[in-house]
Amino acid sequence: MINETARITLAQRAYQLRVDVLRATTAAGSGHPTSCLSAADIIAVLFFNAMQFDLDDFKNPCNDRFILSKGHAAPLLYAVWKQLGKISDQELMQLRTFDSNLEGHPASRFPYHEAATGSLGQGLSVGVGMALAARADQLPYKTYVLLGDGELAEGSNWEAAELAHHYKLENVVAIVDINRLGQTGETSTGHDLARYQQKFAAFGWRVLMVDGHDVNALANIFTEAENCDPQNPVPTVILAQTYKGFGLDQTIENQPGFHGKALPKAGLSGILQELTKRFPGFNEPLPEPVILARTCTEQYHATQNASTYCAIESGSESTGPFPVRALRQASPCAKAPEDRQDERGEQDERAYQLGAPIATRRAYGEAITILGAHNPRIVCLDGDVKNSTYSELFEQAFPERFFECFIAEQNMAGMATGLALRGKIPFVSTFAAFLTRACDQIRMAGVGRVPLRLVGSHAGVSIGEDGPSQMGLEDVAFLRTIPESIIFYPCDATSTHACVALMSEHHTGVSYLRTTRAATPVIYPNETEFKIGGCQVLRQSPNDIACVIAAGITVHEALKAYDQLCAQNIFVRVIDCYGIKPLPEEALKKHAHACQGSVITVEDHYRAGGLGEAIAAALINDKIHMTSLAVDKLPRSGKPEELLAYEAIDAEAICRAVLESLRGYRAVT
């Protein structure tokens, strides 16, 4: 129970939040003021009474975390940080302008954000990931997630609710701003709080209900949420009944038709006067905020300084917490404990034998397990296919750092985002085809510049008999569109191991590893060097008449084609373009021109958005003749070799393309 002075101060803060939201959105001429006003009291009590954080150290690992899942209420978040003294009124009034960090929805440019939000239904998954990170590091912070009632229609929320209960995350608190109205009308549940209560209770959550405009009741409910039963650890949800546009006149408050509409500049003065009448006595100067900070144990600080939260010196605009330094750098994070003996002994640094058949998906599991022995920040998430992706090898070695996410890929990607934002190095694995379910979560990770590491196995038609529903054929196209993303498609175990290590060291955006179901022969010596945006020349001569560029499974088809063509005294250059994004453009141009300007690309992926299109775009201004071999027909079940032939991406198809290119060259010359 708070005293009367505290109650009045919180009400004053809520009033000032409303004033600043209206001023900023009206100046911008756009925004979502009514959505902000419904949550103003919740935010005032949460930030100035419930949450505990170090105001002068946003990155402090013991701070309570806040995720604004209803990201369209961003002006409210910015207004809070104005009251906390971290942004000026002048900055607030630049809301939504090109040179401002205060964007329409929270993004990485705002230094006091937790995650990029605005695509609804994702914040709770991120919060679950952050709560898992707190438990793994034995940190005291709670993660608070503010959701809108409309976004609860998204199934990803219920995936997150299920996993939060499964992992008994008593340190996550969801707050639902139930203001009844969506963008175009009433939500499916309206103000039926009992119905919401039934839904969350069915998922095993502790449910608390409150008047979302009563600051005294809110303060009490947050205190109750803080105190959990240690004998029954479950997540908590606060259902807050509110009214959209609360504080404005009755023609706007709780009325449809005002979502995403700024108030007119000409009427702002009168509206603010009416707001003063609605909340008499609250238009007073605010006191300096007093925020309590959680304390971390000395033992934790010692761990942090040695290996837990090694900060990355980054030039990116994101100022949130980052994962540890790269494994290969001479930093405390790169050192495994001296007294630890890996159970694989001499196999700790994997040595692959040339010619040995090893699936790249298995090589991923082996590589991530070896890296995990050296870096305690690495964690793995999988969607109930760990025996296919081979992430089970990591689980067997480090069960406390493996998170089974079951068949819920959207939530899995969101959880990984939360883990990454709290300093973990998450690797997310499932079939490449199933990653498409999480496209929006991956896209938002890109918007937030989150170092999300994805691994898609069973790529392409080469998986064989399982058929087209299991074949990842769109994954490269989608991942290429993510800003600042990197994509690897290795062809053997050695290159896979190297690519996994490169991903673990990449902290500036989304990265993706594409792996193959079938076992393929090791073609690279263990000492071979690989890099982001790289390629390897596997066969070449001064007499090459075409440059065959492949990746993954088709590299081996290209090598078969090379042998067949050599028997006919026809020579081609074979390039393994394992780095699909960024492309090794200069190297590809050089080799293309050295091969009479003839390039043949071959890939186990749909033509649209794949390797061939990427290379065609890179070489468009060069005088290069290109032939692209890709998956064009709807696949079907069959043996891998039958499907490669059916789609004309096997060795025979490559030979035909080379011969056609040769005939065309002779006709021209």
mmCIF file of N, CA and C in Angstrom, residues 141-195:
data_model
loop_
_atom_site.group_PDB
_atom_site.id
_atom_site.type_symbol
_atom_site.label_atom_id
_atom_site.label_comp_id
_atom_site.label_asym_id
_atom_site.label_seq_id
_atom_site.Cartn_x
_atom_site.Cartn_y
_atom_site.Cartn_z
ATOM 1 N N TYR A 141 16.665 -10.007 -11.680
ATOM 2 C CA TYR A 141 15.741 -9.088 -12.344
ATOM 3 C C TYR A 141 14.459 -9.787 -12.803
ATOM 4 N N LYS A 142 13.405 -8.968 -12.900
ATOM 5 C CA LYS A 142 12.154 -9.403 -13.503
ATOM 6 C C LYS A 142 12.020 -8.764 -14.882
ATOM 7 N N THR A 143 11.306 -9.451 -15.744
ATOM 8 C CA THR A 143 11.020 -8.927 -17.075
ATOM 9 C C THR A 143 9.534 -8.619 -17.170
ATOM 10 N N TYR A 144 9.228 -7.352 -17.445
ATOM 11 C CA TYR A 144 7.849 -6.907 -17.592
ATOM 12 C C TYR A 144 7.554 -6.682 -19.074
ATOM 13 N N VAL A 145 6.417 -7.185 -19.533
ATOM 14 C CA VAL A 145 6.015 -7.054 -20.937
ATOM 15 C C VAL A 145 4.623 -6.436 -20.976
ATOM 16 N N LEU A 146 4.514 -5.276 -21.630
ATOM 17 C CA LEU A 146 3.213 -4.633 -21.792
ATOM 18 C C LEU A 146 2.641 -4.990 -23.156
ATOM 19 N N LEU A 147 1.503 -5.676 -23.137
ATOM 20 C CA LEU A 147 0.835 -6.079 -24.366
ATOM 21 C C LEU A 147 -0.469 -5.328 -24.533
ATOM 22 N N GLY A 148 -0.866 -5.155 -25.785
ATOM 23 C CA GLY A 148 -2.207 -4.675 -26.060
ATOM 24 C C GLY A 148 -3.156 -5.852 -26.132
ATOM 25 N N ASP A 149 -4.426 -5.603 -25.848
ATOM 26 C CA ASP A 149 -5.381 -6.717 -25.892
ATOM 27 C C ASP A 149 -5.592 -7.230 -27.308
ATOM 28 N N GLY A 150 -5.531 -6.350 -28.285
ATOM 29 C CA GLY A 150 -5.732 -6.780 -29.664
ATOM 30 C C GLY A 150 -4.695 -7.778 -30.137
ATOM 31 N N GLU A 151 -3.455 -7.631 -29.671
ATOM 32 C CA GLU A 151 -2.395 -8.513 -30.162
ATOM 33 C C GLU A 151 -2.484 -9.917 -29.578
ATOM 34 N N LEU A 152 -3.351 -10.118 -28.581
ATOM 35 C CA LEU A 152 -3.516 -11.464 -28.040
ATOM 36 C C LEU A 152 -4.198 -12.395 -29.040
ATOM 37 N N ALA A 153 -4.682 -11.856 -30.152
ATOM 38 C CA ALA A 153 -5.203 -12.712 -31.219
ATOM 39 C C ALA A 153 -4.082 -13.467 -31.921
ATOM 40 N N GLU A 154 -2.843 -12.990 -31.772
ATOM 41 C CA GLU A 154 -1.695 -13.656 -32.388
ATOM 42 C C GLU A 154 -1.353 -14.928 -31.616
ATOM 43 N N GLY A 155 -1.252 -16.042 -32.326
ATOM 44 C CA GLY A 155 -0.958 -17.312 -31.689
ATOM 45 C C GLY A 155 0.404 -17.381 -31.040
ATOM 46 N N SER A 156 1.342 -16.559 -31.490
ATOM 47 C CA SER A 156 2.688 -16.588 -30.911
ATOM 48 C C SER A 156 2.663 -16.247 -29.426
ATOM 49 N N ASN A 157 1.698 -15.425 -28.998
ATOM 50 C CA ASN A 157 1.580 -15.124 -27.569
ATOM 51 C C ASN A 157 1.309 -16.383 -26.752
ATOM 52 N N TRP A 158 0.489 -17.255 -27.292
ATOM 53 C CA TRP A 158 0.112 -18.455 -26.549
ATOM 54 C C TRP A 158 1.205 -19.515 -26.634
ATOM 55 N N GLU A 159 1.991 -19.488 -27.693
ATOM 56 C CA GLU A 159 3.210 -20.305 -27.706
ATOM 57 C C GLU A 159 4.123 -19.873 -26.560
ATOM 58 N N ALA A 160 4.279 -18.553 -26.400
ATOM 59 C CA ALA A 160 5.123 -18.027 -25.323
ATOM 60 C C ALA A 160 4.530 -18.346 -23.956
ATOM 61 N N ALA A 161 3.214 -18.221 -23.830
ATOM 62 C CA ALA A 161 2.563 -18.512 -22.549
ATOM 63 C C ALA A 161 2.795 -19.962 -22.143
ATOM 64 N N GLU A 162 2.695 -20.862 -23.106
ATOM 65 C CA GLU A 162 2.908 -22.282 -22.822
ATOM 66 C C GLU A 162 4.341 -22.551 -22.361
ATOM 67 N N LEU A 163 5.331 -21.960 -23.066
ATOM 68 C CA LEU A 163 6.735 -22.195 -22.709
ATOM 69 C C LEU A 163 7.094 -21.544 -21.378
ATOM 70 N N ALA A 164 6.522 -20.377 -21.089
ATOM 71 C CA ALA A 164 6.804 -19.717 -19.812
ATOM 72 C C ALA A 164 6.345 -20.585 -18.648
ATOM 73 N N HIS A 165 5.196 -21.231 -18.802
ATOM 74 C CA HIS A 165 4.726 -22.130 -17.748
ATOM 75 C C HIS A 165 5.568 -23.400 -17.718
ATOM 76 N N HIS A 166 5.928 -23.914 -18.892
ATOM 77 C CA HIS A 166 6.732 -25.140 -18.953
ATOM 78 C C HIS A 166 8.051 -24.963 -18.200
ATOM 79 N N TYR A 167 8.668 -23.796 -18.356
ATOM 80 C CA TYR A 167 9.945 -23.539 -17.692
ATOM 81 C C TYR A 167 9.774 -22.865 -16.327
ATOM 82 N N LYS A 168 8.532 -22.722 -15.864
ATOM 83 C CA LYS A 168 8.230 -22.196 -14.529
ATOM 84 C C LYS A 168 8.908 -20.839 -14.294
ATOM 85 N N LEU A 169 8.667 -19.925 -15.220
ATOM 86 C CA LEU A 169 9.328 -18.621 -15.184
ATOM 87 C C LEU A 169 8.531 -17.637 -14.324
ATOM 88 N N GLU A 170 8.770 -17.699 -13.045
ATOM 89 C CA GLU A 170 8.096 -16.774 -12.131
ATOM 90 C C GLU A 170 8.647 -15.360 -12.250
ATOM 91 N N ASN A 171 9.734 -15.193 -13.005
ATOM 92 C CA ASN A 171 10.369 -13.878 -13.131
ATOM 93 C C ASN A 171 9.905 -13.100 -14.351
ATOM 94 N N VAL A 172 8.846 -13.535 -15.001
ATOM 95 C CA VAL A 172 8.279 -12.768 -16.109
ATOM 96 C C VAL A 172 6.860 -12.352 -15.732
ATOM 97 N N VAL A 173 6.550 -11.072 -15.995
ATOM 98 C CA VAL A 173 5.234 -10.518 -15.692
ATOM 99 C C VAL A 173 4.683 -9.873 -16.957
ATOM 100 N N ALA A 174 3.581 -10.377 -17.438
ATOM 101 C CA ALA A 174 2.896 -9.767 -18.579
ATOM 102 C C ALA A 174 1.808 -8.841 -18.065
ATOM 103 N N ILE A 175 1.684 -7.686 -18.686
ATOM 104 C CA ILE A 175 0.612 -6.746 -18.359
ATOM 105 C C ILE A 175 -0.189 -6.529 -19.632
ATOM 106 N N VAL A 176 -1.481 -6.798 -19.595
ATOM 107 C CA VAL A 176 -2.318 -6.621 -20.777
ATOM 108 C C VAL A 176 -3.164 -5.366 -20.603
ATOM 109 N N ASP A 177 -2.953 -4.430 -21.508
ATOM 110 C CA ASP A 177 -3.719 -3.178 -21.527
ATOM 111 C C ASP A 177 -5.028 -3.460 -22.266
ATOM 112 N N ILE A 178 -6.068 -3.775 -21.514
ATOM 113 C CA ILE A 178 -7.337 -4.190 -22.119
ATOM 114 C C ILE A 178 -8.214 -2.957 -22.291
ATOM 115 N N ASN A 179 -7.983 -2.250 -23.387
ATOM 116 C CA ASN A 179 -8.749 -1.025 -23.633
ATOM 117 C C ASN A 179 -9.927 -1.253 -24.590
ATOM 118 N N ARG A 180 -10.129 -2.512 -24.973
ATOM 119 C CA ARG A 180 -11.326 -2.949 -25.705
ATOM 120 C C ARG A 180 -11.275 -2.710 -27.203
ATOM 121 N N LEU A 181 -10.547 -1.683 -27.644
ATOM 122 C CA LEU A 181 -10.634 -1.285 -29.050
ATOM 123 C C LEU A 181 -9.352 -1.616 -29.816
ATOM 124 N N GLY A 182 -9.531 -2.184 -31.007
ATOM 125 C CA GLY A 182 -8.419 -2.398 -31.910
ATOM 126 C C GLY A 182 -8.297 -1.246 -32.888
ATOM 127 N N GLN A 183 -7.771 -1.524 -34.071
ATOM 128 C CA GLN A 183 -7.599 -0.456 -35.054
ATOM 129 C C GLN A 183 -8.919 -0.076 -35.708
ATOM 130 N N THR A 184 -9.746 -1.070 -36.003
ATOM 131 C CA THR A 184 -10.963 -0.783 -36.766
ATOM 132 C C THR A 184 -12.249 -1.015 -35.988
ATOM 133 N N GLY A 185 -12.144 -1.519 -34.789
ATOM 134 C CA GLY A 185 -13.337 -1.772 -34.005
ATOM 135 C C GLY A 185 -12.996 -2.492 -32.719
ATOM 136 N N GLU A 186 -14.001 -3.087 -32.109
ATOM 137 C CA GLU A 186 -13.790 -3.766 -30.838
ATOM 138 C C GLU A 186 -13.042 -5.076 -31.051
ATOM 139 N N THR A 187 -12.191 -5.436 -30.096
ATOM 140 C CA THR A 187 -11.489 -6.718 -30.146
ATOM 141 C C THR A 187 -12.485 -7.862 -29.947
ATOM 142 N N SER A 188 -12.043 -9.077 -30.236
ATOM 143 C CA SER A 188 -12.951 -10.225 -30.154
ATOM 144 C C SER A 188 -13.436 -10.483 -28.734
ATOM 145 N N THR A 189 -12.657 -10.041 -27.735
ATOM 146 C CA THR A 189 -13.013 -10.307 -26.341
ATOM 147 C C THR A 189 -13.500 -9.067 -25.613
ATOM 148 N N GLY A 190 -13.278 -7.898 -26.184
ATOM 149 C CA GLY A 190 -13.761 -6.671 -25.572
ATOM 150 C C GLY A 190 -13.241 -6.487 -24.158
ATOM 151 N N HIS A 191 -14.132 -6.110 -23.254
ATOM 152 C CA HIS A 191 -13.776 -5.909 -21.853
ATOM 153 C C HIS A 191 -14.136 -7.121 -20.985
ATOM 154 N N ASP A 192 -14.240 -8.275 -21.606
ATOM 155 C CA ASP A 192 -14.581 -9.485 -20.859
ATOM 156 C C ASP A 192 -13.325 -10.022 -20.178
ATOM 157 N N LEU A 193 -12.961 -9.432 -19.032
ATOM 158 C CA LEU A 193 -11.750 -9.843 -18.328
ATOM 159 C C LEU A 193 -11.832 -11.289 -17.845
ATOM 160 N N ALA A 194 -13.022 -11.761 -17.553
ATOM 161 C CA ALA A 194 -13.166 -13.142 -17.110
ATOM 162 C C ALA A 194 -12.716 -14.109 -18.204
ATOM 163 N N ARG A 195 -12.994 -13.753 -19.443
ATOM 164 C CA ARG A 195 -12.579 -14.599 -20.570
ATOM 165 C C ARG A 195 -11.058 -14.611 -20.687
#
